[in-house]
Tab-separated table of C-alpha atoms in Angstrom:
chain	number	residue	atom	x	y	z
A	626	MET	CA	-14.382	28.610	-13.380
A	627	ASN	CA	-13.161	25.938	-15.720
A	628	ILE	CA	-9.542	25.224	-16.547
A	629	ASP	CA	-8.559	23.244	-19.533
A	630	THR	CA	-5.378	21.122	-19.901
A	631	LYS	CA	-4.155	18.276	-22.005
A	632	THR	CA	-3.296	16.058	-19.073
A	633	LEU	CA	-4.542	15.994	-15.556
A	634	ILE	CA	-2.936	13.940	-12.752
A	635	ILE	CA	-5.009	13.137	-9.635
A	636	GLY	CA	-2.692	12.642	-6.641
A	637	ALA	CA	0.825	13.818	-5.710
A	638	GLY	CA	2.050	10.584	-4.080
A	639	PRO	CA	4.891	8.566	-5.706
A	640	ALA	CA	2.673	7.463	-8.806
A	641	GLY	CA	1.620	10.997	-9.476
A	642	LEU	CA	5.224	12.276	-9.054
A	643	ALA	CA	6.453	9.659	-11.472
A	644	CYS	CA	4.007	10.458	-14.131
A	645	ALA	CA	4.544	14.351	-13.635
A	646	ALA	CA	8.373	13.949	-13.872
A	647	ARG	CA	8.039	11.920	-17.263
A	648	LEU	CA	5.509	14.480	-18.741
A	649	SER	CA	7.995	17.256	-17.822
A	650	LYS	CA	10.888	15.387	-19.536
A	651	ALA	CA	8.762	15.108	-22.625
A	652	ASN	CA	7.883	18.783	-22.504
A	653	GLU	CA	4.207	18.084	-22.120
A	654	ASP	CA	1.786	20.365	-20.266
A	655	TYR	CA	-0.084	18.928	-17.289
A	656	ILE	CA	-1.862	19.832	-14.025
A	657	ILE	CA	-1.469	17.659	-10.950
A	658	LEU	CA	-3.981	17.910	-8.080
A	659	GLU	CA	-3.546	16.886	-4.541
A	660	ARG	CA	-6.305	16.733	-1.950
A	661	SER	CA	-3.916	17.283	1.119
A	662	SER	CA	-1.520	20.245	1.672
A	663	THR	CA	1.801	18.246	0.847
A	664	ILE	CA	3.161	15.841	-1.524
A	665	GLY	CA	3.371	12.211	-0.448
A	666	SER	CA	0.713	12.619	2.103
A	667	SER	CA	0.055	8.922	2.717
A	668	TRP	CA	3.747	8.420	3.746
A	669	ARG	CA	3.567	11.469	6.062
A	670	ASN	CA	0.705	10.040	7.845
A	671	HIS	CA	2.158	6.419	8.315
A	672	TYR	CA	3.355	5.311	11.671
A	673	ASP	CA	6.866	6.621	12.762
A	674	ARG	CA	8.643	3.234	12.673
A	675	LEU	CA	7.808	2.423	9.089
A	676	HIS	CA	10.677	1.690	6.552
A	677	LEU	CA	10.436	0.716	2.837
A	678	HIS	CA	9.891	-3.004	2.707
A	679	THR	CA	11.538	-3.025	-0.623
A	680	ASN	CA	15.250	-2.099	-0.971
A	681	LYS	CA	16.140	1.501	-2.335
A	682	ASN	CA	17.842	0.169	-5.499
A	683	SER	CA	14.504	-1.143	-6.829
A	684	SER	CA	12.216	1.398	-5.228
A	685	HIS	CA	13.144	4.669	-6.816
A	686	LEU	CA	10.998	6.837	-9.248
A	687	PRO	CA	12.076	7.682	-12.929
A	688	PHE	CA	15.492	9.293	-13.490
A	689	LYS	CA	16.415	9.811	-9.760
A	690	LYS	CA	17.854	7.162	-7.297
A	691	PHE	CA	18.032	7.397	-3.590
A	692	GLY	CA	21.465	8.957	-2.299
A	693	LYS	CA	24.334	6.725	-1.442
A	694	GLU	CA	24.103	7.701	2.093
A	695	ILE	CA	20.589	6.339	2.473
A	696	PRO	CA	20.294	2.859	4.015
A	697	LYS	CA	19.113	-0.228	1.926
A	698	TYR	CA	15.670	0.145	3.521
A	699	PRO	CA	14.891	3.888	3.797
A	700	SER	CA	12.965	5.179	6.690
A	701	ARG	CA	9.671	6.990	6.340
A	702	LYS	CA	11.342	10.357	6.843
A	703	GLN	CA	14.076	9.489	4.321
A	704	VAL	CA	11.331	8.460	1.840
A	705	ILE	CA	9.311	11.778	2.357
A	706	GLN	CA	12.516	13.777	1.822
A	707	TYR	CA	13.289	11.848	-1.337
A	708	PHE	CA	9.745	12.735	-2.677
A	709	GLU	CA	10.290	16.434	-1.724
A	710	ASP	CA	13.713	16.477	-3.511
A	711	TYR	CA	12.207	14.716	-6.556
A	712	ALA	CA	9.427	17.317	-6.738
A	713	LYS	CA	11.860	20.162	-6.746
A	714	THR	CA	14.315	18.403	-9.201
A	715	TYR	CA	11.508	18.139	-11.814
A	716	ASN	CA	9.720	21.321	-10.993
A	717	ILE	CA	6.475	19.472	-9.929
A	718	ASN	CA	4.014	21.975	-8.294
A	719	PRO	CA	0.800	20.344	-7.418
A	720	LEU	CA	-2.394	22.385	-6.719
A	721	PHE	CA	-2.782	21.519	-3.052
A	722	ASN	CA	-6.056	21.211	-0.955
A	723	THR	CA	-7.774	20.222	-4.048
A	724	GLU	CA	-9.963	17.327	-3.655
A	725	VAL	CA	-11.622	15.596	-6.584
A	726	LYS	CA	-15.354	15.194	-6.015
A	727	LYS	CA	-16.530	13.741	-9.387
A	728	VAL	CA	-15.065	12.615	-12.707
A	729	THR	CA	-17.224	12.063	-15.727
A	730	LYS	CA	-16.649	11.965	-19.469
A	731	SER	CA	-18.364	13.956	-22.211
A	732	LYS	CA	-17.540	14.107	-25.857
A	733	ASN	CA	-14.019	12.571	-25.366
A	734	ILE	CA	-13.175	15.083	-22.749
A	735	TRP	CA	-12.803	14.272	-19.069
A	736	LYS	CA	-14.536	16.522	-16.589
A	737	ILE	CA	-13.031	16.779	-13.017
A	738	GLU	CA	-15.034	18.568	-10.297
A	739	THR	CA	-13.184	19.434	-7.191
A	740	ASN	CA	-13.948	21.467	-4.006
A	741	ASN	CA	-12.319	24.458	-5.716
A	742	LYS	CA	-12.687	24.520	-9.453
A	743	GLN	CA	-13.760	22.404	-12.445
A	744	TYR	CA	-11.097	21.054	-14.858
A	745	THR	CA	-11.328	19.550	-18.266
A	746	ALA	CA	-8.575	17.409	-19.811
A	747	LYS	CA	-8.096	15.128	-22.817
A	748	HIS	CA	-6.090	12.761	-20.834
A	749	LEU	CA	-6.577	11.841	-17.165
A	750	ILE	CA	-4.024	9.792	-15.032
A	751	VAL	CA	-5.497	8.643	-11.641
A	752	CYS	CA	-2.734	8.199	-9.014
A	753	SER	CA	-4.760	8.517	-5.731
A	754	GLY	CA	-3.407	5.319	-4.286
A	755	ASN	CA	-4.681	1.967	-2.977
A	756	ALA	CA	-4.738	3.413	0.589
A	757	ALA	CA	-7.613	5.911	0.334
A	758	VAL	CA	-10.398	4.545	2.469
A	759	PRO	CA	-9.583	2.632	5.669
A	760	ARG	CA	-11.461	-0.695	6.072
A	761	LYS	CA	-13.721	-0.866	9.115
A	762	LEU	CA	-14.101	-3.907	11.548
A	763	GLU	CA	-17.513	-5.404	11.725
A	764	LYS	CA	-17.848	-7.786	14.641
A	765	GLU	CA	-20.614	-8.642	17.054
A	766	GLY	CA	-20.609	-6.495	20.166
A	767	LEU	CA	-17.940	-4.128	18.838
A	768	SER	CA	-19.965	-1.082	20.000
A	769	SER	CA	-19.745	-2.332	23.568
A	770	PHE	CA	-15.976	-2.209	23.688
A	771	LYS	CA	-14.929	0.362	26.302
A	772	GLY	CA	-11.330	0.910	25.092
A	773	GLU	CA	-9.895	2.883	22.296
A	774	ILE	CA	-10.291	1.528	18.698
A	775	ILE	CA	-8.128	2.950	16.030
A	776	HIS	CA	-7.093	2.087	12.436
A	777	SER	CA	-3.438	1.741	11.490
A	778	ALA	CA	-3.909	4.956	9.381
A	779	ALA	CA	-4.185	6.888	12.650
A	780	TYR	CA	-1.420	5.034	14.548
A	781	LYS	CA	1.812	6.910	15.126
A	782	ASN	CA	3.802	4.982	17.797
A	783	GLY	CA	3.157	2.798	20.826
A	784	LYS	CA	3.877	5.467	23.505
A	785	GLN	CA	0.371	5.937	24.695
A	786	PHE	CA	-0.031	2.086	24.960
A	787	LYS	CA	2.716	1.572	27.476
A	788	ASP	CA	1.735	-1.380	29.848
A	789	LYS	CA	-1.732	-1.825	28.164
A	790	HIS	CA	-3.060	-4.895	26.378
A	791	VAL	CA	-3.616	-4.169	22.757
A	792	LEU	CA	-5.153	-6.341	20.121
A	793	VAL	CA	-3.792	-5.883	16.469
A	794	VAL	CA	-6.316	-7.293	13.990
A	795	GLY	CA	-4.741	-8.389	10.871
A	796	PHE	CA	-1.490	-9.958	9.678
A	797	GLY	CA	-0.401	-7.715	6.907
A	798	ASN	CA	2.974	-5.870	6.911
A	799	SER	CA	1.749	-2.831	8.713
A	800	ALA	CA	-0.172	-4.887	11.390
A	801	CYS	CA	2.935	-6.950	12.068
A	802	GLU	CA	5.285	-3.936	12.271
A	803	ILE	CA	2.969	-2.113	14.418
A	804	ALA	CA	2.838	-5.089	16.782
A	805	ILE	CA	6.683	-4.924	17.013
A	806	CYS	CA	6.314	-1.138	17.695
A	807	LEU	CA	3.832	-1.698	20.571
A	808	THR	CA	6.135	-4.288	22.245
A	809	GLU	CA	9.089	-1.921	21.828
A	810	HIS	CA	7.080	0.733	23.718
A	811	GLY	CA	6.174	-1.714	26.566
A	812	ALA	CA	2.664	-2.598	25.488
A	813	HIS	CA	1.364	-6.247	25.548
A	814	ALA	CA	0.453	-6.780	21.978
A	815	ASP	CA	-1.481	-9.727	20.515
A	816	LEU	CA	-2.491	-10.584	16.871
A	817	SER	CA	-5.849	-11.624	15.525
A	818	VAL	CA	-5.294	-13.653	12.539
A	819	ARG	CA	-8.377	-14.710	10.655
A	820	SER	CA	-7.086	-16.886	7.798
A	821	GLY	CA	-4.041	-18.638	6.390
A	822	VAL	CA	-0.891	-16.647	5.791
A	823	ASN	CA	2.470	-16.593	4.061
A	824	VAL	CA	5.534	-15.527	5.751
A	825	VAL	CA	8.860	-14.790	3.942
A	826	PRO	CA	12.100	-13.233	5.114
A	827	ARG	CA	12.744	-9.694	3.986
A	828	ASP	CA	16.299	-10.704	2.994
A	829	LEU	CA	17.738	-14.050	1.964
A	830	ALA	CA	21.589	-14.312	2.272
A	831	ARG	CA	21.512	-10.523	2.333
A	832	ILE	CA	19.622	-10.352	-0.890
A	833	PRO	CA	16.234	-8.644	-0.677
A	834	ILE	CA	13.493	-11.298	-1.123
A	835	LEU	CA	11.597	-9.059	-3.542
A	836	SER	CA	14.550	-8.933	-5.889
A	837	LEU	CA	14.233	-12.730	-6.071
A	838	SER	CA	10.464	-12.329	-6.475
A	839	ASN	CA	11.109	-10.195	-9.545
A	840	LEU	CA	13.006	-13.225	-11.097
A	841	MET	CA	10.458	-15.721	-10.044
A	842	ALA	CA	7.625	-13.544	-11.550
A	843	LYS	CA	8.978	-14.432	-14.872
A	844	ILE	CA	7.923	-18.041	-14.577
A	845	PRO	CA	4.440	-19.464	-13.653
A	846	TYR	CA	3.753	-18.667	-9.912
A	847	LYS	CA	2.759	-22.191	-8.915
A	848	ILE	CA	6.282	-23.411	-10.132
A	849	ALA	CA	7.968	-20.403	-8.543
A	850	ASP	CA	6.314	-21.247	-5.220
A	851	ILE	CA	7.395	-24.761	-5.493
A	852	LEU	CA	11.047	-23.855	-6.147
A	853	THR	CA	11.110	-21.339	-3.200
A	854	LYS	CA	9.250	-23.342	-0.676
A	855	PRO	CA	12.177	-25.341	0.727
A	856	VAL	CA	14.192	-22.185	1.294
A	857	ILE	CA	11.514	-20.298	2.926
A	858	ALA	CA	10.645	-23.237	5.155
A	859	PHE	CA	14.264	-23.472	6.268
A	860	LYS	CA	14.493	-19.699	6.974
A	861	VAL	CA	11.087	-19.104	8.609
A	862	GLY	CA	10.236	-22.554	10.161
A	863	ASN	CA	6.970	-24.196	10.672
A	864	ILE	CA	4.533	-21.338	11.358
A	865	ALA	CA	1.796	-23.886	12.405
A	866	THR	CA	3.677	-24.297	15.644
A	867	LEU	CA	3.156	-20.669	16.519
A	868	GLY	CA	-0.660	-20.772	16.091
A	869	LEU	CA	-0.620	-19.523	12.453
A	870	LYS	CA	-2.310	-21.274	9.626
A	871	LYS	CA	-0.450	-21.784	6.267
A	872	ALA	CA	-2.223	-20.286	3.302
A	873	PRO	CA	-3.464	-22.735	0.849
A	874	TYR	CA	-1.174	-21.080	-1.813
A	875	GLY	CA	2.400	-19.811	-1.951
A	876	PRO	CA	3.594	-16.166	-1.593
A	877	ILE	CA	4.118	-15.521	-5.239
A	878	GLU	CA	0.569	-16.721	-6.046
A	879	GLN	CA	-0.818	-14.637	-3.247
A	880	ILE	CA	0.780	-11.566	-4.931
A	881	VAL	CA	0.039	-12.357	-8.619
A	882	LYS	CA	-3.421	-14.015	-8.234
A	883	TYR	CA	-4.849	-12.457	-5.040
A	884	LYS	CA	-3.184	-8.989	-5.128
A	885	LYS	CA	-1.974	-9.212	-1.441
A	886	VAL	CA	1.553	-9.009	-0.209
A	887	PRO	CA	2.712	-11.849	2.222
A	888	LEU	CA	4.401	-10.869	5.461
A	889	LEU	CA	7.995	-9.759	4.811
A	890	ASP	CA	9.144	-10.629	8.259
A	891	ILE	CA	11.304	-8.007	10.059
A	892	GLY	CA	11.085	-9.360	13.475
A	893	THR	CA	7.536	-10.269	14.319
A	894	MET	CA	8.115	-13.889	14.032
A	895	ASP	CA	11.037	-13.851	16.512
A	896	LEU	CA	8.762	-12.050	19.023
A	897	ILE	CA	6.025	-14.558	18.467
A	898	LYS	CA	8.500	-17.410	19.202
A	899	LYS	CA	9.665	-15.644	22.344
A	900	GLY	CA	6.117	-15.320	23.549
A	901	LYS	CA	6.220	-11.520	23.566
A	902	ILE	CA	3.451	-11.345	20.927
A	903	LYS	CA	0.629	-13.919	21.113
A	904	VAL	CA	-1.417	-15.160	18.220
A	905	PHE	CA	-5.159	-15.687	18.369
A	906	GLY	CA	-7.665	-16.681	15.672
A	907	ASP	CA	-10.542	-14.736	14.323
A	908	ILE	CA	-12.730	-12.663	16.643
A	909	THR	CA	-16.204	-14.176	17.237
A	910	SER	CA	-17.583	-11.548	19.345
A	911	ILE	CA	-16.918	-8.676	21.837
A	912	HIS	CA	-18.515	-7.964	25.116
A	913	ASN	CA	-17.247	-4.848	26.892
A	914	ASN	CA	-13.565	-5.166	27.057
A	915	THR	CA	-13.503	-8.986	26.686
A	916	ILE	CA	-12.793	-10.204	23.148
A	917	HIS	CA	-13.847	-13.855	22.350
A	918	PHE	CA	-11.796	-15.718	19.630
A	919	GLU	CA	-12.473	-18.930	17.767
A	920	ASN	CA	-11.542	-22.122	19.592
A	921	ASN	CA	-13.313	-20.742	22.792
A	922	LYS	CA	-10.376	-18.442	23.691
A	923	SER	CA	-11.010	-15.028	25.243
A	924	LYS	CA	-8.991	-12.177	26.624
A	925	ASP	CA	-9.472	-8.579	28.048
A	926	TYR	CA	-8.017	-5.765	26.175
A	927	ASP	CA	-7.521	-1.847	26.565
A	928	ALA	CA	-7.459	-1.050	22.912
A	929	ILE	CA	-8.017	-2.578	19.517
A	930	LEU	CA	-5.782	-1.514	16.609
A	931	LEU	CA	-7.129	-2.308	13.107
A	932	GLY	CA	-4.545	-3.514	10.567
A	933	THR	CA	-7.425	-4.315	8.162
A	934	GLY	CA	-6.241	-2.528	5.183
A	935	TYR	CA	-7.796	-0.003	2.715
A	936	ASN	CA	-9.944	0.326	-0.254
A	937	ASN	CA	-8.952	2.513	-3.121
A	938	GLY	CA	-12.323	4.345	-3.200
A	939	LEU	CA	-12.153	5.069	-6.915
A	940	SER	CA	-15.761	4.117	-7.617
A	941	ASN	CA	-16.820	6.797	-5.070
A	942	TYR	CA	-15.917	9.582	-7.483
A	943	ILE	CA	-15.213	8.221	-10.995
A	944	ASP	CA	-18.134	7.322	-13.314
A	945	LEU	CA	-16.906	3.977	-14.799
A	946	PRO	CA	-18.144	0.357	-14.801
A	947	GLU	CA	-16.796	-1.904	-12.067
A	948	GLU	CA	-14.925	-4.033	-14.488
A	949	ARG	CA	-12.690	-1.053	-15.325
A	950	PHE	CA	-11.552	-0.867	-11.724
A	951	ASN	CA	-10.861	-4.616	-11.580
A	952	ASP	CA	-8.752	-4.269	-14.688
A	953	ILE	CA	-6.296	-1.955	-13.045
A	954	THR	CA	-5.137	-4.446	-10.491
A	955	GLN	CA	-3.561	-6.359	-13.341
A	956	PRO	CA	-0.048	-5.776	-14.670
A	957	ILE	CA	-0.220	-2.995	-17.240
A	958	LYS	CA	0.723	-5.128	-20.185
A	959	ASP	CA	-2.373	-7.334	-19.286
A	960	ARG	CA	-4.907	-4.583	-18.912
A	961	THR	CA	-7.871	-4.941	-21.252
A	962	TYR	CA	-8.762	-1.343	-20.994
A	963	PHE	CA	-5.328	0.346	-20.842
A	964	GLY	CA	-5.492	3.835	-22.334
A	965	MET	CA	-9.170	3.320	-23.385
A	966	ASP	CA	-11.026	6.574	-23.216
A	967	ASN	CA	-7.747	8.338	-22.406
A	968	ILE	CA	-7.964	7.441	-18.721
A	969	TYR	CA	-4.976	5.732	-17.120
A	970	PHE	CA	-4.332	4.353	-13.592
A	971	CYS	CA	-0.883	4.348	-11.976
A	972	GLY	CA	-0.076	2.411	-8.734
A	973	TYR	CA	-2.838	0.025	-8.218
A	974	TYR	CA	-1.150	-3.192	-9.276
A	975	VAL	CA	0.429	-5.199	-6.397
A	976	ALA	CA	3.650	-6.234	-8.070
A	977	PRO	CA	5.851	-9.055	-6.682
A	978	SER	CA	8.844	-6.750	-7.021
A	979	GLY	CA	7.307	-3.870	-5.128
A	980	MET	CA	4.845	-0.979	-5.778
A	981	ILE	CA	7.128	1.938	-6.327
A	982	ARG	CA	9.164	0.005	-9.004
A	983	GLU	CA	5.990	-0.818	-10.733
A	984	MET	CA	4.832	2.831	-10.638
A	985	THR	CA	8.112	3.708	-12.522
A	986	ILE	CA	7.367	1.137	-15.165
A	987	GLU	CA	3.585	2.195	-15.383
A	988	SER	CA	4.317	5.700	-15.703
A	989	GLY	CA	6.694	5.223	-18.741
A	990	LYS	CA	3.993	3.209	-20.465
A	991	ILE	CA	1.204	5.772	-19.786
A	992	VAL	CA	3.274	8.758	-20.928
A	993	GLU	CA	4.421	6.806	-24.093
A	994	ARG	CA	0.769	6.393	-24.968
A	995	ILE	CA	-0.077	10.041	-24.249
A	996	ILE	CA	2.589	11.537	-26.440
A	997	ASP	CA	2.397	8.907	-29.040
């Protein structure tokens, strides 16, 4: 059975909800597909301790802010409740348990094959998210490890790891917050950090650092990093004394050029300074439960937790050249292929001011183009 619609949205996370709300406001018909059984499924599956790393005033979807009773940095549950209320407010009713298997184009019409039905649409908005496919770890001897190996996507809390030695691989915001969570639950957490990093405080003089990043993004990133370097150094200190290598570029350049968010420190650095979390370099090899690191260091562990990030997995089901997928990581104003062939991507640009804020901006540009 084939179902035809003017606009089809893939994904009912924050980007999909933003686009759906704007289409509803414009009285435009659409269909929104979601592979899971709920909206905001990624947020539901994240670890319990997670809070928004960006403040609520700059992290809301179009037309609806977080309530006054919600703290500056909403919890995972509060974000989920916000998404649910948002969907009800704008009468967004996704078709759940509908996974897109293949997307192709024929005679200016998009064909979307799913596990249930086939859809056709003039306009296609892809909002399936950056965290679709967990990245694996490939290290010599990994298969010999006798303990548990889990990706951060499957981690909920540290209760099961009490009194155990756990190696967290990575130094992103999830990896570092999970290291805090493990420590709070009585585990002995270490971090394996492969390359140079940037660390910035989440707040500076009670002002969210990403709010300042939004201002800094308006000037060349190298200049922005030079201007903010003394302040960050004063607040964070010399990370080299803690076994960490400084990245060869600043935090703004890391976001703008390399599409990666620096560590927004919410307590990890303090635990490292106190010796409650130890830092090791890259893993060189693994033999049974012994993990060997660069600089001839080694240690036995009961578990490995992978904070190695995700791939968006778009090329697995959308028939487009690779350069089209590279294009969506740019700000929407700089995209070469924006709106070409009536396909739009929302939520793939890592913005200095935060992802949800950027989704709100992108959804507006996309819907403007569709109804123009």
